[in-house]
Coordinates of N, CA, C and O in Angstrom, one line a residue:
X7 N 52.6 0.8 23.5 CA 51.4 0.4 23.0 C 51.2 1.0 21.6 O 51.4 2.2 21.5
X8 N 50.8 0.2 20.6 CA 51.0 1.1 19.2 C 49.4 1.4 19.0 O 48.5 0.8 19.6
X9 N 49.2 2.4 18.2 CA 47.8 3.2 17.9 C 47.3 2.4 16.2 O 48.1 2.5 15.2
X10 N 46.4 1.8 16.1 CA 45.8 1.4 14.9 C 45.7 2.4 13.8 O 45.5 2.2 12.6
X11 N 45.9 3.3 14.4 CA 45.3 4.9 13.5 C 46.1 5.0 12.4 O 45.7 5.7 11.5
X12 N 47.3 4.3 12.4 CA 48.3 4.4 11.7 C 48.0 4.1 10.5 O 46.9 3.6 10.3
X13 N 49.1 4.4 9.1 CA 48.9 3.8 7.9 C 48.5 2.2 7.2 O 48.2 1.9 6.0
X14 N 48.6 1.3 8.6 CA 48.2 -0.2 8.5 C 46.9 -0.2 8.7 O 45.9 -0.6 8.0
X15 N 46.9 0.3 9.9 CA 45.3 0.3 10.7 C 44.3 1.2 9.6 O 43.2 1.1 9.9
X16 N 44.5 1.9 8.5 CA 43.1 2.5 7.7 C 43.3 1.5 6.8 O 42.2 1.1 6.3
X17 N 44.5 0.9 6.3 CA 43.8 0.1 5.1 C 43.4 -1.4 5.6 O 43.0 -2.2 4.8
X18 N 43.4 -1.9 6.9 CA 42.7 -2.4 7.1 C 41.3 -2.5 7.3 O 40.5 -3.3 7.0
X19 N 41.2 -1.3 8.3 CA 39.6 -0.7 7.9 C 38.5 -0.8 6.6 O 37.4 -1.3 6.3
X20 N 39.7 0.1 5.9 CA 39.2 0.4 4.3 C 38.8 -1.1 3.7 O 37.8 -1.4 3.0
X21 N 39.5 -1.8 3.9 CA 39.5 -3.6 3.5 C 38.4 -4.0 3.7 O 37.9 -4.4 2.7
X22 N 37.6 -4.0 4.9 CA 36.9 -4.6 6.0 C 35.4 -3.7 5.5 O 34.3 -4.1 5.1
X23 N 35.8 -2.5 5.6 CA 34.5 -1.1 4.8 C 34.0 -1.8 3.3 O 33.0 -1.7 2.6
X24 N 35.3 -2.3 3.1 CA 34.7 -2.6 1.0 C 34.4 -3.6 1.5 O 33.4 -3.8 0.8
X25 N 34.6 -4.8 2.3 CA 34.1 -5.8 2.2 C 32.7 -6.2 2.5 O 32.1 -7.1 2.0
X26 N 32.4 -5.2 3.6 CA 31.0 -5.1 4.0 C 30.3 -4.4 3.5 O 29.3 -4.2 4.1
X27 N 30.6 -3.6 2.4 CA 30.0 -3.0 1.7 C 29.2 -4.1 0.5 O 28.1 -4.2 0.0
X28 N 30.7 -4.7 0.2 CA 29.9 -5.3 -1.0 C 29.0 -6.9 -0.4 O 28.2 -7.7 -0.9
X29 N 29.4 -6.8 0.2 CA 27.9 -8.2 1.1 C 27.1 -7.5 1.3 O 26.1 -8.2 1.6
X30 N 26.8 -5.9 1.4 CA 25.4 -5.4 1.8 C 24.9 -5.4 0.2 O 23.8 -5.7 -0.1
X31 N 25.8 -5.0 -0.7 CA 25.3 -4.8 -2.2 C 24.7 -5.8 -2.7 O 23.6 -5.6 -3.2
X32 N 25.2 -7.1 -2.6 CA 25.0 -8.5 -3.2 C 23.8 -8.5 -2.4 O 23.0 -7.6 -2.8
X33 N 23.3 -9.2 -1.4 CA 22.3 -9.2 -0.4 C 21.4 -8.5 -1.0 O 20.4 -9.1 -1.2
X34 N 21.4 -7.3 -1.4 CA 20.4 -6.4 -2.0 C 20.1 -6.9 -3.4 O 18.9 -7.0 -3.6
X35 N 20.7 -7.1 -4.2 CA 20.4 -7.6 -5.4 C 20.2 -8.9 -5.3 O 19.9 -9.5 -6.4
X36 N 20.3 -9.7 -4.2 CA 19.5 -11.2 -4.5 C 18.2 -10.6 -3.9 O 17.2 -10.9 -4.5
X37 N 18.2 -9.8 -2.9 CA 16.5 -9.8 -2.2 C 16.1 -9.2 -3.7 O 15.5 -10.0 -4.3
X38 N 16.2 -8.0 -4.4 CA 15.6 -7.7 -5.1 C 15.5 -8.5 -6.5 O 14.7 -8.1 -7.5
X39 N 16.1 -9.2 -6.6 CA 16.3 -10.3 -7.7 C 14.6 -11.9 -6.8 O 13.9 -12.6 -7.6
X40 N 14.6 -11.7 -5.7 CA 13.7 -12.5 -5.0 C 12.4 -11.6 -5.4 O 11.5 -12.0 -6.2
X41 N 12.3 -10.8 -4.9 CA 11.2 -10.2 -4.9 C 10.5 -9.5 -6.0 O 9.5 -8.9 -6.0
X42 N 11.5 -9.8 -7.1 CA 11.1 -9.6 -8.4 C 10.1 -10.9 -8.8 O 9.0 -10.9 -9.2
X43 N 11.0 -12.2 -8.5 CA 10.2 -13.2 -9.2 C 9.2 -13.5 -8.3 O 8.3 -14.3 -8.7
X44 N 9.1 -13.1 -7.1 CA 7.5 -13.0 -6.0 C 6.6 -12.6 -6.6 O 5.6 -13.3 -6.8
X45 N 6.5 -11.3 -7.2 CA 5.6 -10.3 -7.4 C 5.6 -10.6 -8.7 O 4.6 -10.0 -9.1
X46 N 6.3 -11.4 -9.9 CA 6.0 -12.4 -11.0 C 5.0 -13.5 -10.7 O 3.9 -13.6 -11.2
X47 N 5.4 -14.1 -10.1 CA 4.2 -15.0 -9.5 C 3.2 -15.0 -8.7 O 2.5 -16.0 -8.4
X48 N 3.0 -13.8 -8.4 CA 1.8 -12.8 -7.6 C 0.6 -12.6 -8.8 O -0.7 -12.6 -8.8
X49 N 1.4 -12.4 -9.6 CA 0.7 -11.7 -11.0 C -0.1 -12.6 -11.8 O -1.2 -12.4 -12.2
X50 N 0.7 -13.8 -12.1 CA 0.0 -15.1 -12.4 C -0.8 -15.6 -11.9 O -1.7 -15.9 -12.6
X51 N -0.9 -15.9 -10.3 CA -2.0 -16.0 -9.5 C -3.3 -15.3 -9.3 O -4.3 -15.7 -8.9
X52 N -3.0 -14.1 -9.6 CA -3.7 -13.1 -9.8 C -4.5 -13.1 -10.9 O -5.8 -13.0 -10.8
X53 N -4.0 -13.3 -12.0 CA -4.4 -13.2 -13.4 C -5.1 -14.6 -13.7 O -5.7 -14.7 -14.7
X54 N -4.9 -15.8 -12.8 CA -5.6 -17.2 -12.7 C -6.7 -16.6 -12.0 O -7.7 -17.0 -12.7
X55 N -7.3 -15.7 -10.8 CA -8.2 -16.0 -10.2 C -9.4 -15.0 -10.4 O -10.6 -15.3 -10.2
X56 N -8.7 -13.6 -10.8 CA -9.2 -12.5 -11.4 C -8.7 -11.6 -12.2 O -8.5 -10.5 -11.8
X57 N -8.4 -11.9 -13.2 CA -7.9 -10.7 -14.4 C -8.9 -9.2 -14.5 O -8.6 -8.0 -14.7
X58 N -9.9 -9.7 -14.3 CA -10.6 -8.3 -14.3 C -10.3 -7.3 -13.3 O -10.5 -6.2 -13.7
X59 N -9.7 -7.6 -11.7 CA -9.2 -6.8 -11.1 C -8.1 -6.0 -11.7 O -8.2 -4.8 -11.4
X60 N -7.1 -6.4 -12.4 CA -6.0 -6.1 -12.9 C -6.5 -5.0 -14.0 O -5.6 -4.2 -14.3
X61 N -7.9 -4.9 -14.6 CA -8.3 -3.8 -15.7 C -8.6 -2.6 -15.2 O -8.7 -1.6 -15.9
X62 N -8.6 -2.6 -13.6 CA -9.3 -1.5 -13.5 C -8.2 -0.6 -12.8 O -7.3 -0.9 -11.9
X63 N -8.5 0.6 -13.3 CA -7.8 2.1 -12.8 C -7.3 2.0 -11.4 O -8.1 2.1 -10.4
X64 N -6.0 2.0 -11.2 CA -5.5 2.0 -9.8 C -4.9 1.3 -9.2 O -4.2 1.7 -8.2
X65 N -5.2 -0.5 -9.8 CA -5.3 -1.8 -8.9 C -3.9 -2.5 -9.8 O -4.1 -2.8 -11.0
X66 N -3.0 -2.5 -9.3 CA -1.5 -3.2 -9.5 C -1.7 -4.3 -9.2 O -2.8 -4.8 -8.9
X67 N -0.5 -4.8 -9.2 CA -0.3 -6.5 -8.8 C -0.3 -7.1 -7.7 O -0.5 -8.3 -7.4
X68 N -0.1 -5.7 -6.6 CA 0.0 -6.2 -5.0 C -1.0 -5.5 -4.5 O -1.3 -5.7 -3.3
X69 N -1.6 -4.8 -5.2 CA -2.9 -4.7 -4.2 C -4.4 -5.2 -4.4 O -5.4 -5.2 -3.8
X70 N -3.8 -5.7 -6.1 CA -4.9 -6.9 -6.3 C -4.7 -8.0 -5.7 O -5.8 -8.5 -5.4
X71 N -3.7 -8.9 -5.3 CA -3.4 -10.0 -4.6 C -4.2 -9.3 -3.1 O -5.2 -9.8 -2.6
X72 N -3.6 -8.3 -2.8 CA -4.2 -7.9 -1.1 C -5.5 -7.7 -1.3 O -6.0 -8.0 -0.2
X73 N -6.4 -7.4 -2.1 CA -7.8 -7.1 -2.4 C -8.5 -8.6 -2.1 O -9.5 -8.8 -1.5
X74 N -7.6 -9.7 -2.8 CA -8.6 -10.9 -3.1 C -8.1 -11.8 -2.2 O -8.8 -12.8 -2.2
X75 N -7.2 -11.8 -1.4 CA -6.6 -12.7 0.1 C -7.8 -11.8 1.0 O -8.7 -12.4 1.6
X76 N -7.8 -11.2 1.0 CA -8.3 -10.3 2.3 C -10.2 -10.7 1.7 O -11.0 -11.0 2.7
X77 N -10.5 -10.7 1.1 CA -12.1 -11.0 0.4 C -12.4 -11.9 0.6 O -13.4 -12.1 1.3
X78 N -11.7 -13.3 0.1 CA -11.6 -14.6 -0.2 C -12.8 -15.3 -0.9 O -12.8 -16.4 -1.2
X79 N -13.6 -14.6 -1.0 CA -15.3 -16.1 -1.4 C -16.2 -14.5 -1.3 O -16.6 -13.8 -0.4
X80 N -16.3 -14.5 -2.8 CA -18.1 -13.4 -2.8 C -18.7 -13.8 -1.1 O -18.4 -12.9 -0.4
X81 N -19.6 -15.0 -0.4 CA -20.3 -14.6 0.3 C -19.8 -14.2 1.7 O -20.6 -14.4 2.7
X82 N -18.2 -13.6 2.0 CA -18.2 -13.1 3.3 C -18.7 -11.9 4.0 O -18.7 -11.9 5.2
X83 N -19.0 -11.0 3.3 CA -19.6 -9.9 3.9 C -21.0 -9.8 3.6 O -21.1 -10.0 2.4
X84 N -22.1 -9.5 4.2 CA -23.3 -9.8 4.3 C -23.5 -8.0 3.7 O -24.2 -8.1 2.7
X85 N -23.3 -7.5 3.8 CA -23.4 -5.5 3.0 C -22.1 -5.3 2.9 O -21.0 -5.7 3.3
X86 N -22.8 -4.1 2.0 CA -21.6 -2.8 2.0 C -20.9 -2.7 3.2 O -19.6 -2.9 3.3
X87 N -22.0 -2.3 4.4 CA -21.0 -1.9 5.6 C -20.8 -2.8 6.2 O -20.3 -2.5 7.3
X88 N -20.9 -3.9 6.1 CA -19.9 -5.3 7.1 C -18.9 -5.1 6.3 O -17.8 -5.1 6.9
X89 N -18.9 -4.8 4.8 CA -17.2 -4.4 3.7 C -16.4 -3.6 4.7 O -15.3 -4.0 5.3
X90 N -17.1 -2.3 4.9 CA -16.5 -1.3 5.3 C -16.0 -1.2 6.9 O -15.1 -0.5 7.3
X91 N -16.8 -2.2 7.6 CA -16.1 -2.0 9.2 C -15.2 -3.0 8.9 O -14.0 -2.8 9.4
X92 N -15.5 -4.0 8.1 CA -13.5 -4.5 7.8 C -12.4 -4.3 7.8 O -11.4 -4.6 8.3
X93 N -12.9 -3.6 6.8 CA -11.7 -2.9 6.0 C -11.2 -1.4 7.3 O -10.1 -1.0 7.4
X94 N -12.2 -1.0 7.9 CA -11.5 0.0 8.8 C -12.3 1.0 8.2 O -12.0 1.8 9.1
X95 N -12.8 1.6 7.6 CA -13.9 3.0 7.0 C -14.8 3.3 8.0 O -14.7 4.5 8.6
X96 N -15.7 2.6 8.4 CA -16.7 2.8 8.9 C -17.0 3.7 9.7 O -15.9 3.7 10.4
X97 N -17.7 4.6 10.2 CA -18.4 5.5 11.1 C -18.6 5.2 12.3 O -19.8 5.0 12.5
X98 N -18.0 5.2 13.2 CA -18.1 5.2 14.4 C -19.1 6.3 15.6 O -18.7 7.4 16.1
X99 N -20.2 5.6 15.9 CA -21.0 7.1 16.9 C -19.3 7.9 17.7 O -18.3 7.2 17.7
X100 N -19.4 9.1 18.3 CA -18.4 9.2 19.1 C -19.3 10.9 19.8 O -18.6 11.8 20.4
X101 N -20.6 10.9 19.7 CA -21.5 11.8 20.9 C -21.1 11.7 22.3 O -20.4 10.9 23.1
X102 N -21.6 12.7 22.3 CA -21.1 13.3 23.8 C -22.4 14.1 24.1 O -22.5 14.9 23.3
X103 N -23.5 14.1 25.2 CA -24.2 14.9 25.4 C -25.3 15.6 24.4 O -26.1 14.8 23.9
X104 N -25.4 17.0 24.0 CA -26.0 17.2 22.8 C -24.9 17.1 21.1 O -25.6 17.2 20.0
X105 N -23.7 16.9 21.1 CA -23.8 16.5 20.1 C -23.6 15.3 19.8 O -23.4 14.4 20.5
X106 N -23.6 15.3 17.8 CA -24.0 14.2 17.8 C -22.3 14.5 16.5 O -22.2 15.5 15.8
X107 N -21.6 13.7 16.6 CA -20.8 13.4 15.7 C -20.7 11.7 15.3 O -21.4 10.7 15.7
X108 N -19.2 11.8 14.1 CA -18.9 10.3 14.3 C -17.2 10.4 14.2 O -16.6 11.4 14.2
X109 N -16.9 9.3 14.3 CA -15.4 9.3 13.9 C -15.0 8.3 13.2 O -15.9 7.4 13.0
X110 N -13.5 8.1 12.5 CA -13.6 6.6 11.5 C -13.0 5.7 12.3 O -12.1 6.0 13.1
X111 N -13.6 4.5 12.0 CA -13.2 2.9 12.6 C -11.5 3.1 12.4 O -11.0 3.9 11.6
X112 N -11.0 2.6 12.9 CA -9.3 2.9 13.3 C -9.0 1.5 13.1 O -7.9 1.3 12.6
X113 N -10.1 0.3 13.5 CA -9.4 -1.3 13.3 C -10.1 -2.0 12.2 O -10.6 -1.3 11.4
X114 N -10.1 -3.3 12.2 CA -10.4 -3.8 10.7 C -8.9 -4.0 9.9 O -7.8 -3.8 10.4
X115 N -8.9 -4.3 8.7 CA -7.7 -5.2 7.8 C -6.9 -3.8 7.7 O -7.4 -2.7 7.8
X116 N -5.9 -4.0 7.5 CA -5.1 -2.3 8.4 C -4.3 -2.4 6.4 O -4.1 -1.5 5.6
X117 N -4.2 -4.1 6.1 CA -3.6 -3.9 5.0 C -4.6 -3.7 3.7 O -4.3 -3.2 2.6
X118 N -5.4 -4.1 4.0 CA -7.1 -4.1 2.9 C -7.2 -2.5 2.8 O -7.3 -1.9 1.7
X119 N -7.2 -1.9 4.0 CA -7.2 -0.2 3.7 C -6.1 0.3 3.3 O -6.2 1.3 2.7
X120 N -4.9 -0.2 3.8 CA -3.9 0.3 2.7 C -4.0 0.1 1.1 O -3.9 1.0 0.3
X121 N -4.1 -1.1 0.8 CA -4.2 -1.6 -0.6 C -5.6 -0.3 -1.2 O -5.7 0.4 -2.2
X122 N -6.5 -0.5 -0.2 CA -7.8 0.6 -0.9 C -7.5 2.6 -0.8 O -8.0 3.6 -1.3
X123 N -6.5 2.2 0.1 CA -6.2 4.1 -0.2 C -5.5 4.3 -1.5 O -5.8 5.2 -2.2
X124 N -4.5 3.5 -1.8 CA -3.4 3.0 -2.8 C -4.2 3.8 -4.0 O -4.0 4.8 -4.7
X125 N -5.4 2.8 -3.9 CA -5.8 2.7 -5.0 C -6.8 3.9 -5.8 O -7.1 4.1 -6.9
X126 N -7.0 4.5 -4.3 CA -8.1 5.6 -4.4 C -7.6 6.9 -4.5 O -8.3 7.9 -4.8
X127 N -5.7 6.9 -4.1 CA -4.7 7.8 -4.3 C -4.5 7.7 -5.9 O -4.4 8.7 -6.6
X128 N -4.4 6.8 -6.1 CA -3.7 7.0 -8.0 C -5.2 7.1 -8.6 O -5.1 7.9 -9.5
X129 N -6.6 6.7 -8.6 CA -7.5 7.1 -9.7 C -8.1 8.5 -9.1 O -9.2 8.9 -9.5
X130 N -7.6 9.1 -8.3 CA -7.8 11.0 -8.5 C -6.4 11.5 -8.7 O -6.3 12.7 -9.0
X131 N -5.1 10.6 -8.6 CA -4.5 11.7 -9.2 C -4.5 11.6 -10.9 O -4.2 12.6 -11.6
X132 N -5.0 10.0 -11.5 CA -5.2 9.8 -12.9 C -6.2 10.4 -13.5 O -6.2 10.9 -14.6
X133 N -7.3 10.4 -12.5 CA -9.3 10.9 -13.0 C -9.3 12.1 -12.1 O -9.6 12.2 -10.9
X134 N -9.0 12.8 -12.9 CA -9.7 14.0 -11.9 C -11.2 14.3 -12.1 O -11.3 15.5 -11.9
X135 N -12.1 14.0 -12.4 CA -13.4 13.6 -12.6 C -13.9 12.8 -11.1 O -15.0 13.1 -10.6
X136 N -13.1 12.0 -10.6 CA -13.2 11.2 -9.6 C -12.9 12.3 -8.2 O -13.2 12.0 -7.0
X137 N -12.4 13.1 -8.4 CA -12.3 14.1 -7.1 C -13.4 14.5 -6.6 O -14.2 14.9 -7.4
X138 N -13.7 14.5 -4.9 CA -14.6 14.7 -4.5 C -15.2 16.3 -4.3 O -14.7 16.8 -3.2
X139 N -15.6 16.8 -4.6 CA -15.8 18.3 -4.5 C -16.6 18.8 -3.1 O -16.8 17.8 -2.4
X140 N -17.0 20.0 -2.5 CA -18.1 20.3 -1.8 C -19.0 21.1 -2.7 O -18.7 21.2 -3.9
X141 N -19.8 21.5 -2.3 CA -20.8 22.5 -3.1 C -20.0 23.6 -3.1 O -19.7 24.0 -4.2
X142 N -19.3 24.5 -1.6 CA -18.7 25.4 -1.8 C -17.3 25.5 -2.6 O -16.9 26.6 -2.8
X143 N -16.6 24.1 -3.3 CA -15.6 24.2 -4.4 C -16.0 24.0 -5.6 O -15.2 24.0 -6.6
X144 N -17.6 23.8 -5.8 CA -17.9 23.4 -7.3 C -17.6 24.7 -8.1 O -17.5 25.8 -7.8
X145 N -17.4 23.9 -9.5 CA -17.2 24.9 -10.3 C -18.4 26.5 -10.4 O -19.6 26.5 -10.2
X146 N -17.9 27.3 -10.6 CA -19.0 28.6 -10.3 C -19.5 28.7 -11.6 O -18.9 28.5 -12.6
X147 N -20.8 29.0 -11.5 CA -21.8 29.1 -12.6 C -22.0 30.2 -13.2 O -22.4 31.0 -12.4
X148 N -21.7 30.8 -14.3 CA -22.1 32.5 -14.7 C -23.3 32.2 -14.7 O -24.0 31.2 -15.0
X149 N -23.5 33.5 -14.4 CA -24.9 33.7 -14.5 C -25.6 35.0 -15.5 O -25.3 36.2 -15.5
X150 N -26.4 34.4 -16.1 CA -26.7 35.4 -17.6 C -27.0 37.5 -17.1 O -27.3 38.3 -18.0

């Protein structure tokens, strides 16, 4: 019984290794060759339906498309917080006896709050103005 291990058996391996190597390479450069001209055409659509989303601090191409799929028509949310239990923010009671706490909504558009952390991640690391402070991190006051 002969052993493959041999000097035939690796360059056929090695053959078979480069061959599927380079079908994994190609494959990758058509998807990313695909999803280049997606997210071209995302942008267009975008820029037909709302260009002003696209001005503002934070909001890219895919998470303006996810912002305005997920919204669809000014009159779907009746407030703020019908926005917010959508999207997953909201305040949840979660009391027990004498206390009283809350916790956050966990369901709602799971991608609308990704697209809105996205966004709320890059305008404090761009605005640091926009950072939320407490009273105990505000800047300290001399005092005369």
């Amino acid at each position: 019984m002969r052993s493959t291990a041999g000097p035939s058996g690796s360059r056929i391996e090695h053959r078979i290794t480069a061959r599927a190597l380079r079908s994994t390479a190609q494959r990758i450069q058509d998807l990313q060759s695909e999803a280049k001209d997606l997210e071209d055409e995302t942008l267009s659509l975008v820029r037909q339906v709302a260009p002003e989303l696209l001005g503002l601090l934070g909001v890219g191409r895919i998470t303006a498309a996810q912002v305005l799929v997920s919204w669809s028509h000014p009159d779907r949310f009746r407030s703020k917080a019908a926005f917010a239990s959508f999207v997953g923010v909201s305040p949840i009671p979660a009391s027990s006896g004498l206390t009283n706490r809350h916790r956050i909504n966990r369901s709602g558009d799971r991608q609308l709050n990704r697209a809105l952390h996205s966004i709320t991640l890059i305008r404090m690391r761009l605005d640091p103005s926009r950072k939320r402070t407490s009273p105990a991190e505000s800047p300290r006051e001399d005092l005369p």
